[in-house]
PDB file of C-alpha atoms in Angstrom:
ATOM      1  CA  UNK A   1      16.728 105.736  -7.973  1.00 84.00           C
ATOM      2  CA  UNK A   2      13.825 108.481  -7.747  1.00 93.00           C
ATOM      3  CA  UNK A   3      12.476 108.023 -11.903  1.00 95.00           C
ATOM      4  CA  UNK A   4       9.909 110.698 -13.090  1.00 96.00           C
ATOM      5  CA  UNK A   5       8.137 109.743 -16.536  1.00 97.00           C
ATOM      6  CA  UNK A   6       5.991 112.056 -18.078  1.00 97.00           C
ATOM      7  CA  UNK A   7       2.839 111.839 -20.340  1.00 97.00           C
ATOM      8  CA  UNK A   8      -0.281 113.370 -21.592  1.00 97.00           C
ATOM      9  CA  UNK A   9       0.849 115.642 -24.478  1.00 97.00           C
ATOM     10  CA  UNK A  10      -0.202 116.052 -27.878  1.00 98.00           C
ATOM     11  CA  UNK A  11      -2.287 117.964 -30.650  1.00 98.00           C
ATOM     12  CA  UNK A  12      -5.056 120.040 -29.811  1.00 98.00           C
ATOM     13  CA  UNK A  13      -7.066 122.971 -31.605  1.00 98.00           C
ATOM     14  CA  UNK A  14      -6.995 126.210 -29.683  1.00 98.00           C
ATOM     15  CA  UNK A  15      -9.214 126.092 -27.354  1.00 98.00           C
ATOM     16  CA  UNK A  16      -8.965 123.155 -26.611  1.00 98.00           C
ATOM     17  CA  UNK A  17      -7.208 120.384 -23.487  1.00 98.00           C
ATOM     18  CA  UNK A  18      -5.073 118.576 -22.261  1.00 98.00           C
ATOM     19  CA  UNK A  19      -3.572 116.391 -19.031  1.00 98.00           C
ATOM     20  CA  UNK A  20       0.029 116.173 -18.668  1.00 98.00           C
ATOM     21  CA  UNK A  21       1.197 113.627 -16.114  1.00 98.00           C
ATOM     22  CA  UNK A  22       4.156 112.698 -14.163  1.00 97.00           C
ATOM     23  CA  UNK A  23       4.466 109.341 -12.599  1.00 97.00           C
ATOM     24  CA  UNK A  24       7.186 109.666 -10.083  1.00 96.00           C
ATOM     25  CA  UNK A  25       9.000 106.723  -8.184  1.00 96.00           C
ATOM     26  CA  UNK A  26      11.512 105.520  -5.745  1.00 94.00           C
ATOM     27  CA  UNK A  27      10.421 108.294  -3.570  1.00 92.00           C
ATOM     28  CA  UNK A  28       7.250 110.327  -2.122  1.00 93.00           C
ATOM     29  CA  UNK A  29       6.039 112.662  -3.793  1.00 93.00           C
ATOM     30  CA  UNK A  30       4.745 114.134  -0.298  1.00 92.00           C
ATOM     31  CA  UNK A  31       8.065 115.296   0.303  1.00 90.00           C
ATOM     32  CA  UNK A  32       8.690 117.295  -2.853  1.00 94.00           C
ATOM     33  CA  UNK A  33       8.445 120.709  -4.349  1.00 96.00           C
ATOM     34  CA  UNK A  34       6.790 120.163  -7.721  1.00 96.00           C
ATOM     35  CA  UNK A  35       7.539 122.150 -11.240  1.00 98.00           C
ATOM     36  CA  UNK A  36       6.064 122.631 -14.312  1.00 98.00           C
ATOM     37  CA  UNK A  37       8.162 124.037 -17.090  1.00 98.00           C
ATOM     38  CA  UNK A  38       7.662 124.609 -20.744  1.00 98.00           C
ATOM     39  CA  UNK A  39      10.512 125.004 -23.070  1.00 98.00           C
ATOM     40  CA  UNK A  40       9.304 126.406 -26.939  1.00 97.00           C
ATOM     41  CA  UNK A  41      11.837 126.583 -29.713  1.00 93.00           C
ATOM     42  CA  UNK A  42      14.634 128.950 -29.990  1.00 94.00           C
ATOM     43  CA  UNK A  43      13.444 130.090 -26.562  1.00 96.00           C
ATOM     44  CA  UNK A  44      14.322 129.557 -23.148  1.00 96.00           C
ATOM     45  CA  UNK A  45      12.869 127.067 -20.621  1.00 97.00           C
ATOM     46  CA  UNK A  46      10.286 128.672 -18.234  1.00 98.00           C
ATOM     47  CA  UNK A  47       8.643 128.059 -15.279  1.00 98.00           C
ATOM     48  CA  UNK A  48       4.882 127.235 -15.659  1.00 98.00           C
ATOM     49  CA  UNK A  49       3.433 126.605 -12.220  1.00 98.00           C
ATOM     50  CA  UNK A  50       4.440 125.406  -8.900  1.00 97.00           C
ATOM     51  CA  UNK A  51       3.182 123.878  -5.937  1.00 96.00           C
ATOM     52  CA  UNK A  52       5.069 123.941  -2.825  1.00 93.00           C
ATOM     53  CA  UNK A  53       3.690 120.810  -0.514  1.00 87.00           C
ATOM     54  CA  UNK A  54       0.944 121.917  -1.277  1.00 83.00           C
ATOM     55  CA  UNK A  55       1.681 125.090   0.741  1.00 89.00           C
ATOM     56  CA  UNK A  56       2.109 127.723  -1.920  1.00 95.00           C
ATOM     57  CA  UNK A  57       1.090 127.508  -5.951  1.00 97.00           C
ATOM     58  CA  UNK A  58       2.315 129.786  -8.327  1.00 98.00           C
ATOM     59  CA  UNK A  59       1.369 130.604 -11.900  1.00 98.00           C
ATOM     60  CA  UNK A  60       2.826 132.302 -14.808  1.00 98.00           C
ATOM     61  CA  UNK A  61       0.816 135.045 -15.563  1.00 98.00           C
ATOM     62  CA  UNK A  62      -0.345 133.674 -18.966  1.00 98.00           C
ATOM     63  CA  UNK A  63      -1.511 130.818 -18.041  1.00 98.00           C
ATOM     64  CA  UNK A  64      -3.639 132.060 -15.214  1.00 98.00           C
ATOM     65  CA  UNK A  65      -7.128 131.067 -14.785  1.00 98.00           C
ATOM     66  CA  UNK A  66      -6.111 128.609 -17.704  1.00 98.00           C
ATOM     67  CA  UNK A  67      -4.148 126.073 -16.190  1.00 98.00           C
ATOM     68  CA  UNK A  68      -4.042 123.682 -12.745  1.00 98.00           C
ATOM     69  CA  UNK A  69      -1.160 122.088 -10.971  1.00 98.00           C
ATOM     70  CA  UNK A  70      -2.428 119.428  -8.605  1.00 96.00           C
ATOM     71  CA  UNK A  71      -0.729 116.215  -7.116  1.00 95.00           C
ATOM     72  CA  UNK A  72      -1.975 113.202  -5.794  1.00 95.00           C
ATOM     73  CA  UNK A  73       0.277 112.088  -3.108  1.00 92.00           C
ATOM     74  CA  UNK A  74      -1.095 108.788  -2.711  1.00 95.00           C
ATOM     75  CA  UNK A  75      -0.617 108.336  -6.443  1.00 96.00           C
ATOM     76  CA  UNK A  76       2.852 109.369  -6.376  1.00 96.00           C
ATOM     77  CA  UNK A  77       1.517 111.546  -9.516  1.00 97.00           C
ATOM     78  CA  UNK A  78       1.721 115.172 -10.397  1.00 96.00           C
ATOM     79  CA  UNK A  79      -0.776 117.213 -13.278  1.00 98.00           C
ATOM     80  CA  UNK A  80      -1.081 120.001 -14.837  1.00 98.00           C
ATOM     81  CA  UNK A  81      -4.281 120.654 -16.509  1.00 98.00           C
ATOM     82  CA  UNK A  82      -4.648 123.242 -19.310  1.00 98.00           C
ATOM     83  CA  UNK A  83      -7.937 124.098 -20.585  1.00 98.00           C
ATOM     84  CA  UNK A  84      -8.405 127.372 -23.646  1.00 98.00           C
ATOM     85  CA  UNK A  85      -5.270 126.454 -24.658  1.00 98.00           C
ATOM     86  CA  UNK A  86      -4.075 128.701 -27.017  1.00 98.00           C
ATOM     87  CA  UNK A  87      -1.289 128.486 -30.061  1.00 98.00           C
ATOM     88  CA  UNK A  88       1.242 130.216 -28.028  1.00 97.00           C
ATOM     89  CA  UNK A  89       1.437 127.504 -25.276  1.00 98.00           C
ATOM     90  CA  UNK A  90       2.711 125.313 -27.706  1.00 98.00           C
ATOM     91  CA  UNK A  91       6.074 123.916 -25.951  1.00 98.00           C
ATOM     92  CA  UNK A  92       7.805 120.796 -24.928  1.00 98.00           C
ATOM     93  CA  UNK A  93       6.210 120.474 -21.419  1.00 98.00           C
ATOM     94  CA  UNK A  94       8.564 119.268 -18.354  1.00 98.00           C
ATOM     95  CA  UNK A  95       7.593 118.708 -15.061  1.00 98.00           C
ATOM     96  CA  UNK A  96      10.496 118.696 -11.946  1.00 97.00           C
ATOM     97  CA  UNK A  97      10.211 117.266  -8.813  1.00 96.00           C
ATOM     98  CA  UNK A  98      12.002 119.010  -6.413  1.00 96.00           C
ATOM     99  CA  UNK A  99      13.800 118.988  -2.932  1.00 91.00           C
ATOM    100  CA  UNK A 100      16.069 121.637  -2.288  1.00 89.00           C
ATOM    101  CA  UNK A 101      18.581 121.302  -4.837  1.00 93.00           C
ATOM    102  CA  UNK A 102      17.574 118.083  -6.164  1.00 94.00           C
ATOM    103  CA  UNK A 103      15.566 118.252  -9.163  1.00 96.00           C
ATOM    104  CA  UNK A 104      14.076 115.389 -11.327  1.00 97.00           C
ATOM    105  CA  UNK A 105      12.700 115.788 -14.324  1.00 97.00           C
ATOM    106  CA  UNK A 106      10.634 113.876 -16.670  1.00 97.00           C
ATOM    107  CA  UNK A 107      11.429 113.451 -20.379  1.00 97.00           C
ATOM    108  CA  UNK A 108       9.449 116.055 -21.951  1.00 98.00           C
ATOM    109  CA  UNK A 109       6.233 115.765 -23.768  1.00 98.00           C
ATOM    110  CA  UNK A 110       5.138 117.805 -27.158  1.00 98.00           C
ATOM    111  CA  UNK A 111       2.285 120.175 -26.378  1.00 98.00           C
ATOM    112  CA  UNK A 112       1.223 121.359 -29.981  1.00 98.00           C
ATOM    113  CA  UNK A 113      -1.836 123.884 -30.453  1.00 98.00           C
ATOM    114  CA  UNK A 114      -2.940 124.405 -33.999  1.00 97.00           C
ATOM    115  CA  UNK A 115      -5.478 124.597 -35.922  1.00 93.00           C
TER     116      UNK A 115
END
């Protein structure tokens, strides 16, 4: 019954922002590994960021210094931040919340940078 739904995309200049969201429910969040993938056409899906528990957080290299993954336990929510954004982020954005080998993943949302 865990239901992640997913929000915050859009269309943004480079340089530019956005929030993406996941609302997550039926379970805590607390107890999850938490994903952020972005899948662009005719390529393959790929990992964005992570955060372990809050243990561990990972980045892709091109989004360093760029992006933040953050969570807000009490919430039951999960964000990733992207500042400079830049044409080649340009995706449809997942994020995955995570428990060994359970995964659940929101719906998507279009990130679109363009000027």
């Amino acid at each position: 019954q865990v239901q992640v739904v997913e929000s915050g995309g859009g269309l943004v200049q480079p340089g530019g922002s956005l929030r993406l969201s996941c609302a997550v429910s039926g379970s805590s969040l607390s107890l999850y590994n938490i994903n952020w993938y972005r899948q662009a056409p005719g390529k393959f899906r790929e990992l964005v960021a992570f955060d372990d528990t809050g243990v561990r957080i990972w980045y892709l290299d091109s989004v360093k210094g760029r992006f933040t993954i953050s969570r807000d336990n009490a919430k039951n929510t999960m964000s990733l931040q992207m500042n400079s954004l830049k044409p080649e982020d340009t995706a449809v954005y997942y994020c995955d919340v995570q428990n060994n080998t359970l995964h659940y993943w929101g719906q998507g949302t279009q990130v679109t940078v363009s000027s």
